[in-house]
mmCIF file of N, CA and C in Angstrom:
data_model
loop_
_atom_site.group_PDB
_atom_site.id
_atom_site.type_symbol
_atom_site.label_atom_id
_atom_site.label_comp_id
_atom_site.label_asym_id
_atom_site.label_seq_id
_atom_site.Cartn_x
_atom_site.Cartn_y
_atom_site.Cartn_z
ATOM 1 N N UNK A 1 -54.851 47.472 176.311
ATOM 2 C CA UNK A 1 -54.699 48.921 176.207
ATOM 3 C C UNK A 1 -53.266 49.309 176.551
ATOM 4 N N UNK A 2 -52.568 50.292 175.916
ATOM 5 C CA UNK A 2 -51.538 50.787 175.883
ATOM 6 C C UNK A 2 -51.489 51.745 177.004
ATOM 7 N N UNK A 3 -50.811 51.686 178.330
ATOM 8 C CA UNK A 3 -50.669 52.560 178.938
ATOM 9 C C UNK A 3 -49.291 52.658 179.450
ATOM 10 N N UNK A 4 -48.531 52.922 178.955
ATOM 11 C CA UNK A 4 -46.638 53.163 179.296
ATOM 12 C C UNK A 4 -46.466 54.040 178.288
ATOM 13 N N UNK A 5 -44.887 54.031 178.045
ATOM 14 C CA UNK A 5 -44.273 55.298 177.718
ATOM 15 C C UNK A 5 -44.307 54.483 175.705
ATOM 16 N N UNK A 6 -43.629 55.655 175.231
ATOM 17 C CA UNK A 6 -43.407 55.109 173.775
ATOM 18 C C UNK A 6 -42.423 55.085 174.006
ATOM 19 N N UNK A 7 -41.712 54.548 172.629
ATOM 20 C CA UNK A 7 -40.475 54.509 172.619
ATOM 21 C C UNK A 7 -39.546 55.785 171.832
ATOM 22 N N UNK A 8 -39.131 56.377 172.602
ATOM 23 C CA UNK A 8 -37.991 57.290 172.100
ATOM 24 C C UNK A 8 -37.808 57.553 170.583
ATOM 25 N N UNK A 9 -37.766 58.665 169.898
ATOM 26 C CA UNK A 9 -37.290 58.948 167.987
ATOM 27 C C UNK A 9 -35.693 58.588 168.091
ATOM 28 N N UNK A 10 -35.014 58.958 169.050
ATOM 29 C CA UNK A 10 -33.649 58.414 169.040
ATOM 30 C C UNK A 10 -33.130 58.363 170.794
ATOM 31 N N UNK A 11 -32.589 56.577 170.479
ATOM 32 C CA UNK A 11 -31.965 55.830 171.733
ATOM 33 C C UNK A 11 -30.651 56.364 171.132
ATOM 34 N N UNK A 12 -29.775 56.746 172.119
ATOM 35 C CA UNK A 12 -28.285 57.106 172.095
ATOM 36 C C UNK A 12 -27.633 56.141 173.607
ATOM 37 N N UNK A 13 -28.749 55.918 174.693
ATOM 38 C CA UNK A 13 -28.027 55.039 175.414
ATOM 39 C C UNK A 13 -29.420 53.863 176.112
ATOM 40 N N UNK A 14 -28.858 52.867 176.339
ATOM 41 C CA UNK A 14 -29.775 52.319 177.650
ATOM 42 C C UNK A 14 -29.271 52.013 179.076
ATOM 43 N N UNK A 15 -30.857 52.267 179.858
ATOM 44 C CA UNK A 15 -30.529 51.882 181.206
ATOM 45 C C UNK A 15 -30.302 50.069 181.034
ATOM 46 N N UNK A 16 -30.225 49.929 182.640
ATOM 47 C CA UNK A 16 -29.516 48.476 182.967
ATOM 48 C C UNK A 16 -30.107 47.526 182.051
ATOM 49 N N UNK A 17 -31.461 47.465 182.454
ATOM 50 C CA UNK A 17 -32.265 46.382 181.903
ATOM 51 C C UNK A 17 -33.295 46.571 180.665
ATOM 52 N N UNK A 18 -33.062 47.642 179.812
ATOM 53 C CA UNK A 18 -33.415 47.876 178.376
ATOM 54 C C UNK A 18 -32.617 47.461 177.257
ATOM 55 N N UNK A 19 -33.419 46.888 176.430
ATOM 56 C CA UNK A 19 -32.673 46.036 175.107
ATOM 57 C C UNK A 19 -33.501 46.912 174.106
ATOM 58 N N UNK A 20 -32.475 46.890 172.610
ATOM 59 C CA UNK A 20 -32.827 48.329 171.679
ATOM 60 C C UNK A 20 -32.971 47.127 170.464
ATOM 61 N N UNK A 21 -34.615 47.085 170.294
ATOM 62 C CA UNK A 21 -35.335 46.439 169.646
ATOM 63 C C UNK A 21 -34.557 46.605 167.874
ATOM 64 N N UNK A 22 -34.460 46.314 166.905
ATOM 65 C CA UNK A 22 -34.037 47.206 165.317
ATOM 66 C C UNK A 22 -34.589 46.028 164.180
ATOM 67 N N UNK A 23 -34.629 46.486 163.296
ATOM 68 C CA UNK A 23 -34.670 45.838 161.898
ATOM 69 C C UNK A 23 -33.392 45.601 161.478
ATOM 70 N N UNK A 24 -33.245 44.468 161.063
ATOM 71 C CA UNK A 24 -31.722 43.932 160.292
ATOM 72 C C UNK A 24 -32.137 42.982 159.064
ATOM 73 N N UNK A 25 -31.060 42.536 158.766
ATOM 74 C CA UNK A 25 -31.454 41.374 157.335
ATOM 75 C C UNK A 25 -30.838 40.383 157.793
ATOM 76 N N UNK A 26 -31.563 39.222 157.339
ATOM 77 C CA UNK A 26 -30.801 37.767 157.811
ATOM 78 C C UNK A 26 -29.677 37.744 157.340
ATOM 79 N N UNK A 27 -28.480 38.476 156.985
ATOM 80 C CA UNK A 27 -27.150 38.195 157.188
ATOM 81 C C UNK A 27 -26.402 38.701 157.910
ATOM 82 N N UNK A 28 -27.569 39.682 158.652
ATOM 83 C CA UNK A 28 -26.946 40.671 159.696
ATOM 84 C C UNK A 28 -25.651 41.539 159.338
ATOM 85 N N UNK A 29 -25.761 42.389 158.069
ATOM 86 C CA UNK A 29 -25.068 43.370 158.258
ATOM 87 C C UNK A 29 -25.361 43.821 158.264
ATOM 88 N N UNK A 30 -25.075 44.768 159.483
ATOM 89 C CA UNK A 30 -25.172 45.871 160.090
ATOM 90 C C UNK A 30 -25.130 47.716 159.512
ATOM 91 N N UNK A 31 -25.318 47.860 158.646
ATOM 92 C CA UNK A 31 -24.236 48.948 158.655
ATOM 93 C C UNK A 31 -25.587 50.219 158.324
ATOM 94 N N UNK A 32 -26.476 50.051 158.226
ATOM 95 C CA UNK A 32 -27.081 51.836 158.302
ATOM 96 C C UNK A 32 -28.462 52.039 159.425
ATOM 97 N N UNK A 33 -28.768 53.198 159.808
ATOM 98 C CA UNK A 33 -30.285 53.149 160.408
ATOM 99 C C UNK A 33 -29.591 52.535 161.606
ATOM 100 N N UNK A 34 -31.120 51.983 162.103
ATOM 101 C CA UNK A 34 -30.946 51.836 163.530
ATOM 102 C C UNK A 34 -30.234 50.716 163.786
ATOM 103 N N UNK A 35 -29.666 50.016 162.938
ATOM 104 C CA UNK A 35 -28.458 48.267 162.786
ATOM 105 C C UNK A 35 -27.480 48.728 162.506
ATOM 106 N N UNK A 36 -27.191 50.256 162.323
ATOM 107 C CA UNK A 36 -25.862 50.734 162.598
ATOM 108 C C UNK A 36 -25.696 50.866 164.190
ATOM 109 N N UNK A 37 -26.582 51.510 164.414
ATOM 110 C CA UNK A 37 -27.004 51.494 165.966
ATOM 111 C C UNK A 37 -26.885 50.740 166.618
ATOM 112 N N UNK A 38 -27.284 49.555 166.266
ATOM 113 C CA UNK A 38 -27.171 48.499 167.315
ATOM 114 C C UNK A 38 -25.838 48.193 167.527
ATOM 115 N N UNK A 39 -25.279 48.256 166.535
ATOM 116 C CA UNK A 39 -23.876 47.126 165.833
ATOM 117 C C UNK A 39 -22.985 48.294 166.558
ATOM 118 N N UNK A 40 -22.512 49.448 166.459
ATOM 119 C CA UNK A 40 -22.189 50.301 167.446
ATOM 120 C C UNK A 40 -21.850 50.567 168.486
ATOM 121 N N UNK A 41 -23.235 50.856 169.222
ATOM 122 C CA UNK A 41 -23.311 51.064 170.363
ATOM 123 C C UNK A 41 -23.902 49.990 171.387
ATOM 124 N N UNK A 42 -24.845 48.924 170.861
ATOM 125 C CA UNK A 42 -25.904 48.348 171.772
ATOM 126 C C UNK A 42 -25.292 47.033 171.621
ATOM 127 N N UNK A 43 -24.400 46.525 171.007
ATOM 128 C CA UNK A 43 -23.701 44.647 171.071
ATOM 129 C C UNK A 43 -23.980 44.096 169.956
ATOM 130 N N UNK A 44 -24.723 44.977 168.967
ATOM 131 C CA UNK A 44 -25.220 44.295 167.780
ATOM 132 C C UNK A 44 -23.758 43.615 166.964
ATOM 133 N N UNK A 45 -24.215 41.582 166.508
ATOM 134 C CA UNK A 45 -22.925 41.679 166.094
ATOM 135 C C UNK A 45 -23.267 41.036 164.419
ATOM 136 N N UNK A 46 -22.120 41.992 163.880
ATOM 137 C CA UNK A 46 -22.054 41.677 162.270
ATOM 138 C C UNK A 46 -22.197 40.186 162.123
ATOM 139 N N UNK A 47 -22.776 39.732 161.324
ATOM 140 C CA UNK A 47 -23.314 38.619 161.002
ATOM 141 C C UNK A 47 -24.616 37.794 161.365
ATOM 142 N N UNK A 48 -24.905 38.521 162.419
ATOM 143 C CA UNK A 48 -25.980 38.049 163.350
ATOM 144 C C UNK A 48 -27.152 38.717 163.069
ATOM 145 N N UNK A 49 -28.448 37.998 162.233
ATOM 146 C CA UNK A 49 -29.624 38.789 162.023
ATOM 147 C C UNK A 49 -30.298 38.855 162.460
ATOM 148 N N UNK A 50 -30.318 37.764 163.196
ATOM 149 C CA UNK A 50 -31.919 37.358 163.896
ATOM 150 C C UNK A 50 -31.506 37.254 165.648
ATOM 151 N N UNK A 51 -32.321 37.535 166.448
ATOM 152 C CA UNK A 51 -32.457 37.565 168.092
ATOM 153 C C UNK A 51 -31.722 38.431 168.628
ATOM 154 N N UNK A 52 -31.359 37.823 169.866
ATOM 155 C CA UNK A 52 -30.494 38.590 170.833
ATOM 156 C C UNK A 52 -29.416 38.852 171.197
ATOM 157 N N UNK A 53 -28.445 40.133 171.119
ATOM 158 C CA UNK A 53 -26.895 40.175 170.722
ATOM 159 C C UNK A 53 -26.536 41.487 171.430
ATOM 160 N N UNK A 54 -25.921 40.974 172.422
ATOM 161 C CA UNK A 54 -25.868 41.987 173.603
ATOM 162 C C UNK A 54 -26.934 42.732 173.765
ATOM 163 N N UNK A 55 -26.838 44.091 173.727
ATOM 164 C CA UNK A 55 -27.800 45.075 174.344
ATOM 165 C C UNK A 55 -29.289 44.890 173.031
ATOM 166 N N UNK A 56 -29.152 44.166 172.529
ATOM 167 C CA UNK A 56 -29.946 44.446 171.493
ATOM 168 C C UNK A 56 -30.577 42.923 170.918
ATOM 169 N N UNK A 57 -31.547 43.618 169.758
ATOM 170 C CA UNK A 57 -32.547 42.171 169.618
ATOM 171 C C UNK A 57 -32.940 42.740 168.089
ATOM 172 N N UNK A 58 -32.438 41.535 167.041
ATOM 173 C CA UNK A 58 -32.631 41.669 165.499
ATOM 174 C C UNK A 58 -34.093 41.151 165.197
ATOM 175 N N UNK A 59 -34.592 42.136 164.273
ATOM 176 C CA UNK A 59 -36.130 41.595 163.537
ATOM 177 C C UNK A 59 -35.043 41.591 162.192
ATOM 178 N N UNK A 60 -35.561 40.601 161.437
ATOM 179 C CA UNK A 60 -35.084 40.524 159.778
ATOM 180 C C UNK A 60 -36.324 41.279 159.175
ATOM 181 N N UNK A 61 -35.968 42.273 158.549
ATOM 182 C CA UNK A 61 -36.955 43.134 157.725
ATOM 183 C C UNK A 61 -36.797 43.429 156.361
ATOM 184 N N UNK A 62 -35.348 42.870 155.849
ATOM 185 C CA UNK A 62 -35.260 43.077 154.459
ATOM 186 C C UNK A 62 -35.384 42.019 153.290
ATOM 187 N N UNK A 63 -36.023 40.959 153.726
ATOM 188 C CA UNK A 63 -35.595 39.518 152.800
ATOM 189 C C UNK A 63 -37.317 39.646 152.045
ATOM 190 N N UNK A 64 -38.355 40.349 152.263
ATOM 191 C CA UNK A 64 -39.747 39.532 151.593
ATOM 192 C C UNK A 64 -40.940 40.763 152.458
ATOM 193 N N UNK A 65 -42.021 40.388 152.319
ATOM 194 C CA UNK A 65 -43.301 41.043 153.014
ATOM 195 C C UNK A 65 -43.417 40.995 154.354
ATOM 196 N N UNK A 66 -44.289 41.795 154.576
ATOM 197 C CA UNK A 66 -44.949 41.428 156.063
ATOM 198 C C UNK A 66 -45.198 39.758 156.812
ATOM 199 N N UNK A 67 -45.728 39.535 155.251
ATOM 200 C CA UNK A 67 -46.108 38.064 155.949
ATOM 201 C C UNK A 67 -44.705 37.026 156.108
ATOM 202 N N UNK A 68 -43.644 37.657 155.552
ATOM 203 C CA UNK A 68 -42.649 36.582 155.830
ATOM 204 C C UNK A 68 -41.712 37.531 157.105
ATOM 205 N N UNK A 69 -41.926 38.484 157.541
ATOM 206 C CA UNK A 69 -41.510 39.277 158.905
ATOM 207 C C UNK A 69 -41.991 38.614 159.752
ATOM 208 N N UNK A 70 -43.530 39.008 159.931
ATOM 209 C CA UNK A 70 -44.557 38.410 161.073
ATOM 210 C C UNK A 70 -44.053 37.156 162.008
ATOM 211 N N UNK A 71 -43.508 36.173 161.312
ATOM 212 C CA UNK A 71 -43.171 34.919 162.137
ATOM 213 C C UNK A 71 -42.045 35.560 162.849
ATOM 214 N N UNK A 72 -41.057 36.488 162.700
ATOM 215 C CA UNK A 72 -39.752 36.930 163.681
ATOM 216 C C UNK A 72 -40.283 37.811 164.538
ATOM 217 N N UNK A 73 -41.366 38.573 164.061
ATOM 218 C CA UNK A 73 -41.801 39.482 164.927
ATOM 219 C C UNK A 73 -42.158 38.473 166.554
ATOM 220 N N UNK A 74 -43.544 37.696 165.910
ATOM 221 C CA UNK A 74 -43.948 36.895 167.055
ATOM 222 C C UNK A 74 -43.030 35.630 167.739
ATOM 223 N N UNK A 75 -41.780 35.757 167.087
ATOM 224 C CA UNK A 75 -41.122 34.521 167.877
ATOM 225 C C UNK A 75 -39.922 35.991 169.041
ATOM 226 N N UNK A 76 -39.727 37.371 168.629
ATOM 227 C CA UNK A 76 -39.896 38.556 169.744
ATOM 228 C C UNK A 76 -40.578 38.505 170.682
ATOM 229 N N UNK A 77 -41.820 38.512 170.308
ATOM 230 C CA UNK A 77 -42.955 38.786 171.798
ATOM 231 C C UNK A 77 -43.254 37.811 172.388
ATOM 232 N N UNK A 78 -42.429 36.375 171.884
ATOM 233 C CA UNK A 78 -42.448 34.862 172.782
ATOM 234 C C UNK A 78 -41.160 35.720 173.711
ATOM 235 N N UNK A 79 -40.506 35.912 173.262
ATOM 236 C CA UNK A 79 -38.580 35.994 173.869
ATOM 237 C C UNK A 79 -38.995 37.229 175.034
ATOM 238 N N UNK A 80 -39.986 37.796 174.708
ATOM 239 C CA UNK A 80 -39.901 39.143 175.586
ATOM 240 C C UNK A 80 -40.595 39.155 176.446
ATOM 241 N N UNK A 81 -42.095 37.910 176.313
ATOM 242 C CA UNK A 81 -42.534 37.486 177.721
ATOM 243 C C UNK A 81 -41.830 35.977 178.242
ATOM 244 N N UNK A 82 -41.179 35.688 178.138
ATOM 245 C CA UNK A 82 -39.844 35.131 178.679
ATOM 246 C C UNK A 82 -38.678 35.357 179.538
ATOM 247 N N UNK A 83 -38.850 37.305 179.112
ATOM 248 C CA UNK A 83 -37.758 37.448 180.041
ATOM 249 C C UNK A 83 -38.299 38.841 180.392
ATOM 250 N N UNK A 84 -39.661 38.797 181.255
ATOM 251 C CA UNK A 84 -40.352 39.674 181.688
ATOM 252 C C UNK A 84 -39.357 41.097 182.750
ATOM 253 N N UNK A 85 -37.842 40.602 183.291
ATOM 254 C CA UNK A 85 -37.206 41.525 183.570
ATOM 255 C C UNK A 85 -36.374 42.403 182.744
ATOM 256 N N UNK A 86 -36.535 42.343 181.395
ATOM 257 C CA UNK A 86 -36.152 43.157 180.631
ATOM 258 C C UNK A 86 -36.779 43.827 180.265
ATOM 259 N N UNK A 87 -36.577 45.204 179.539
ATOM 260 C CA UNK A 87 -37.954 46.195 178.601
ATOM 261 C C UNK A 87 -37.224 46.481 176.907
ATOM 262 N N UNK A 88 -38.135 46.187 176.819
ATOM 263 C CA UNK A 88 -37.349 45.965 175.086
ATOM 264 C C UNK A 88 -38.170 47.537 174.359
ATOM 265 N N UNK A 89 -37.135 48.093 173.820
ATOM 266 C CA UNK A 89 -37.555 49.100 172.879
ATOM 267 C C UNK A 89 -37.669 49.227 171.467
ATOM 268 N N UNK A 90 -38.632 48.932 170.987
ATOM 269 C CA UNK A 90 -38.692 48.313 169.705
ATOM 270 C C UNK A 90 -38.847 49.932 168.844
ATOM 271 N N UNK A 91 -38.123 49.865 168.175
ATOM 272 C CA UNK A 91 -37.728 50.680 167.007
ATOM 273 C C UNK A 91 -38.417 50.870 165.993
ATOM 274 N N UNK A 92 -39.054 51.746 164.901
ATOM 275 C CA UNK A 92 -39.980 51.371 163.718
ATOM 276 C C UNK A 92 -38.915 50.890 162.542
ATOM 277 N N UNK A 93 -39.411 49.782 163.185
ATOM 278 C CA UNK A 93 -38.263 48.092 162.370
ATOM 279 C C UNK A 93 -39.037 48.398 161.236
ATOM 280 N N UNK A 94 -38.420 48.263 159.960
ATOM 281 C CA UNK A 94 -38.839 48.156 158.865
ATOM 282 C C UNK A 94 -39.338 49.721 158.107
ATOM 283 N N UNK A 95 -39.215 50.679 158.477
ATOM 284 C CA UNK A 95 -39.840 51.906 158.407
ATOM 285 C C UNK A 95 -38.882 52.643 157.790
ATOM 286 N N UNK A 96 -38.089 52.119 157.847
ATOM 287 C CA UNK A 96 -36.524 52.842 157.298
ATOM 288 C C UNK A 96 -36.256 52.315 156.131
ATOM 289 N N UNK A 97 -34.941 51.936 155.737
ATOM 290 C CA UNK A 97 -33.997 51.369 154.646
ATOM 291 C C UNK A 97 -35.051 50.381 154.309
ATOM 292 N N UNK A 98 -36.066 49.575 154.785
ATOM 293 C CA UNK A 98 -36.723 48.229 154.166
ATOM 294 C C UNK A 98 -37.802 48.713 153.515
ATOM 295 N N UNK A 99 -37.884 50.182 153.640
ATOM 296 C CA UNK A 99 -39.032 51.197 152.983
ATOM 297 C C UNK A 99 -40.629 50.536 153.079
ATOM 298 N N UNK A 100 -41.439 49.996 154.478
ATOM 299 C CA UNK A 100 -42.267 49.390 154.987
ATOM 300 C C UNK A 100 -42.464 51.212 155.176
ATOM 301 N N UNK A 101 -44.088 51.198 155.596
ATOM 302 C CA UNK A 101 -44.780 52.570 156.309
ATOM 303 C C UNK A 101 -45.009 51.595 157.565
ATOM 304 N N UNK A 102 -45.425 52.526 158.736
ATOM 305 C CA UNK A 102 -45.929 52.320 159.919
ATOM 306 C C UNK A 102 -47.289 51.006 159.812
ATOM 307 N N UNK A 103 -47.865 51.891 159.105
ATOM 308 C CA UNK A 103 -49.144 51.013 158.879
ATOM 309 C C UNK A 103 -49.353 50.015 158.388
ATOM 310 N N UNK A 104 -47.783 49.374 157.665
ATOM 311 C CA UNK A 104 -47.435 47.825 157.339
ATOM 312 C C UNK A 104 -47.296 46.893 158.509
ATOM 313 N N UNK A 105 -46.096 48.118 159.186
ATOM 314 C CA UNK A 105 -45.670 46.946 160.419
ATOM 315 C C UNK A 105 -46.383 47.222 161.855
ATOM 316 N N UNK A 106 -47.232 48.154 161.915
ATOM 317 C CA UNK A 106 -47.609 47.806 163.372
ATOM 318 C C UNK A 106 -48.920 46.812 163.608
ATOM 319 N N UNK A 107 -49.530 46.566 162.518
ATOM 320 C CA UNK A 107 -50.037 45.449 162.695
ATOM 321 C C UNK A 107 -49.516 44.101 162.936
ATOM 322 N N UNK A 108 -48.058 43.937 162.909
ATOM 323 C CA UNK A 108 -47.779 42.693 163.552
ATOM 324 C C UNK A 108 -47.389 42.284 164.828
ATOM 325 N N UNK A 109 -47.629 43.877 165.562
ATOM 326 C CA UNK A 109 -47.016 44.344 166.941
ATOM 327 C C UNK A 109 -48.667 44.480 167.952
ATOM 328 N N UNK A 110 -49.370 43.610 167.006
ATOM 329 C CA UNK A 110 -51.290 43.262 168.134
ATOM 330 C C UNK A 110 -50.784 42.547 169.177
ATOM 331 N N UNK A 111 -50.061 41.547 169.072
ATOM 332 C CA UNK A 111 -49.809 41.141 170.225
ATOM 333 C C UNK A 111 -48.635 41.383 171.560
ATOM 334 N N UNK A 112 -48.321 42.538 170.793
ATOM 335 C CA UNK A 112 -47.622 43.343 171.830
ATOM 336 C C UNK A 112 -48.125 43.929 172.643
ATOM 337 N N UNK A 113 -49.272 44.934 172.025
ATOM 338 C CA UNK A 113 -49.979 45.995 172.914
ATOM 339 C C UNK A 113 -49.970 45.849 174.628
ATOM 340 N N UNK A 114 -50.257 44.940 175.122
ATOM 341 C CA UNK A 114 -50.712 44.397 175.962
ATOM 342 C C UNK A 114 -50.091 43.798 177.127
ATOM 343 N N UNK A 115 -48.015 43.731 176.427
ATOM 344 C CA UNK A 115 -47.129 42.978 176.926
ATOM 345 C C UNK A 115 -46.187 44.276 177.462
ATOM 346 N N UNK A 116 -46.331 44.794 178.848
ATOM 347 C CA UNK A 116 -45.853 45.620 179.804
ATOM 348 C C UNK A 116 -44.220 46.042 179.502
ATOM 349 N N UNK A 117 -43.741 45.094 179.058
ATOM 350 C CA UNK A 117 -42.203 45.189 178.892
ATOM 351 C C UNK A 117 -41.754 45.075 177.301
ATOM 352 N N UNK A 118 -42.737 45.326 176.443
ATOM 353 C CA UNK A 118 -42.082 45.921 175.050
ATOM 354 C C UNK A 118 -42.971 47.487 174.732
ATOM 355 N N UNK A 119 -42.196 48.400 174.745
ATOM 356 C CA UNK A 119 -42.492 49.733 174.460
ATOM 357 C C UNK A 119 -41.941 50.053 173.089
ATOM 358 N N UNK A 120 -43.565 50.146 172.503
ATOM 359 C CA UNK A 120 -43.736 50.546 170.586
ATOM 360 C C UNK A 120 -43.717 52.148 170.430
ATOM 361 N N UNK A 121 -43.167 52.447 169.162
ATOM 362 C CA UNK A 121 -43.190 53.800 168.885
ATOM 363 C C UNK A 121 -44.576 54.036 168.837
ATOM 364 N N UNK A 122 -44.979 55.408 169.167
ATOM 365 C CA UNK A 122 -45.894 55.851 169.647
ATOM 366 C C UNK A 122 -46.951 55.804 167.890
ATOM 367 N N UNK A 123 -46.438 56.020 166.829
ATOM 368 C CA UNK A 123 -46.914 56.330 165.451
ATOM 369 C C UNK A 123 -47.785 54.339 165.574
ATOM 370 N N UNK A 124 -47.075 53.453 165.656
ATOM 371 C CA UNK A 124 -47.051 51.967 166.017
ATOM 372 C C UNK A 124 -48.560 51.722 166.693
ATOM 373 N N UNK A 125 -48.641 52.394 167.999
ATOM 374 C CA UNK A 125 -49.626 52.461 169.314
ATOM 375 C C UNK A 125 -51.082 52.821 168.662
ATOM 376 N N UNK A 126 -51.097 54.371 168.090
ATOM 377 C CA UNK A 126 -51.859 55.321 167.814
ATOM 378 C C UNK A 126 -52.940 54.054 166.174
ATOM 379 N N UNK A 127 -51.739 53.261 165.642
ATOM 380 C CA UNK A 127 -52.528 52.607 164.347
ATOM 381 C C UNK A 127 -52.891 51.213 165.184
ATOM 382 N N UNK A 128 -52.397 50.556 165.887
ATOM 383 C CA UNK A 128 -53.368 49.849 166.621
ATOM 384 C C UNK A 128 -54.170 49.653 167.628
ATOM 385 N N UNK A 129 -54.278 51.075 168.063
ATOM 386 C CA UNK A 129 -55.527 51.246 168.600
ATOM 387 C C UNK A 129 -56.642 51.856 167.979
ATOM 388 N N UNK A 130 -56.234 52.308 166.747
ATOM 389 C CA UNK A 130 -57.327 52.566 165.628
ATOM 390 C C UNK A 130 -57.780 51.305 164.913
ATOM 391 N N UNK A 131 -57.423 50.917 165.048
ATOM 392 C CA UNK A 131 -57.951 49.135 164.461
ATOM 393 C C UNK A 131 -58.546 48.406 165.208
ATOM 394 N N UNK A 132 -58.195 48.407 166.736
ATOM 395 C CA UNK A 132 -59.084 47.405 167.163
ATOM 396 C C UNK A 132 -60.375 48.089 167.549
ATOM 397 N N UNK A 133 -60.790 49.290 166.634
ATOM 398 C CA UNK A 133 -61.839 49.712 167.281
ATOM 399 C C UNK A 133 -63.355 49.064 166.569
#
């Protein structure tokens, strides 16, 4: 069960120990939406698509489907109960420029629900807790 905060419609900064979750493409350029964002402001670095890059943490969302996302998603929620002193704010990766709806990608975020230190947009929360009913 989901009981913490959602995640923010727009991060402009983070505290100490928050990392700003985004959608990128495996060649990691950066340049619109929230991978402008990262690349910016949060350490995101050009070239870099996938993981962790300074303040921030790449999902590849533009190369194929859900089902070829899903494996980056869940190799995230390995990395994020790994480093249980961080709180990761995951972004509606794919919802943007990769033109995914909510209801594509928060089904790959089931095994998040549950994990204290990744906070899903609230639209994310609301469709999987309508599912596991």
């Amino acid at each position: 069960m989901y009981n913490r905060q959602y995640t923010p419609e727009m991060i402009s900064e983070l505290k100490e120990n928050e990392i700003f979750v985004f959608g990128s493409n495996l060649g990691g350029f950066h340049a619109g939406g929230a991978a402008r964002a990262a690349h910016m402001r949060f350490g995101g670095i050009w070239g870099q698509g996938v993981g962790l890059q300074g303040r921030s943490y790449a999902i590849p969302t533009m190369h194929g489907g859900v089902d070829v996302i899903q494996p980056y998603v869940d190799e995230f929620i390995s990395f994020a109960q790994s480093h249980p002193d961080l709180k990761f704010l995951v972004t509606r990766i794919g919802c943007g420029i990769a033109g995914f709806t909510a209801a594509d990608i928060a089904p790959l975020f089931a095994n998040a629900i549950d994990q204290e230190n990744i906070i899903l947009p609230e639209d994310f929360v609301r469709l999987l807790e309508q599912n596991a009913i």
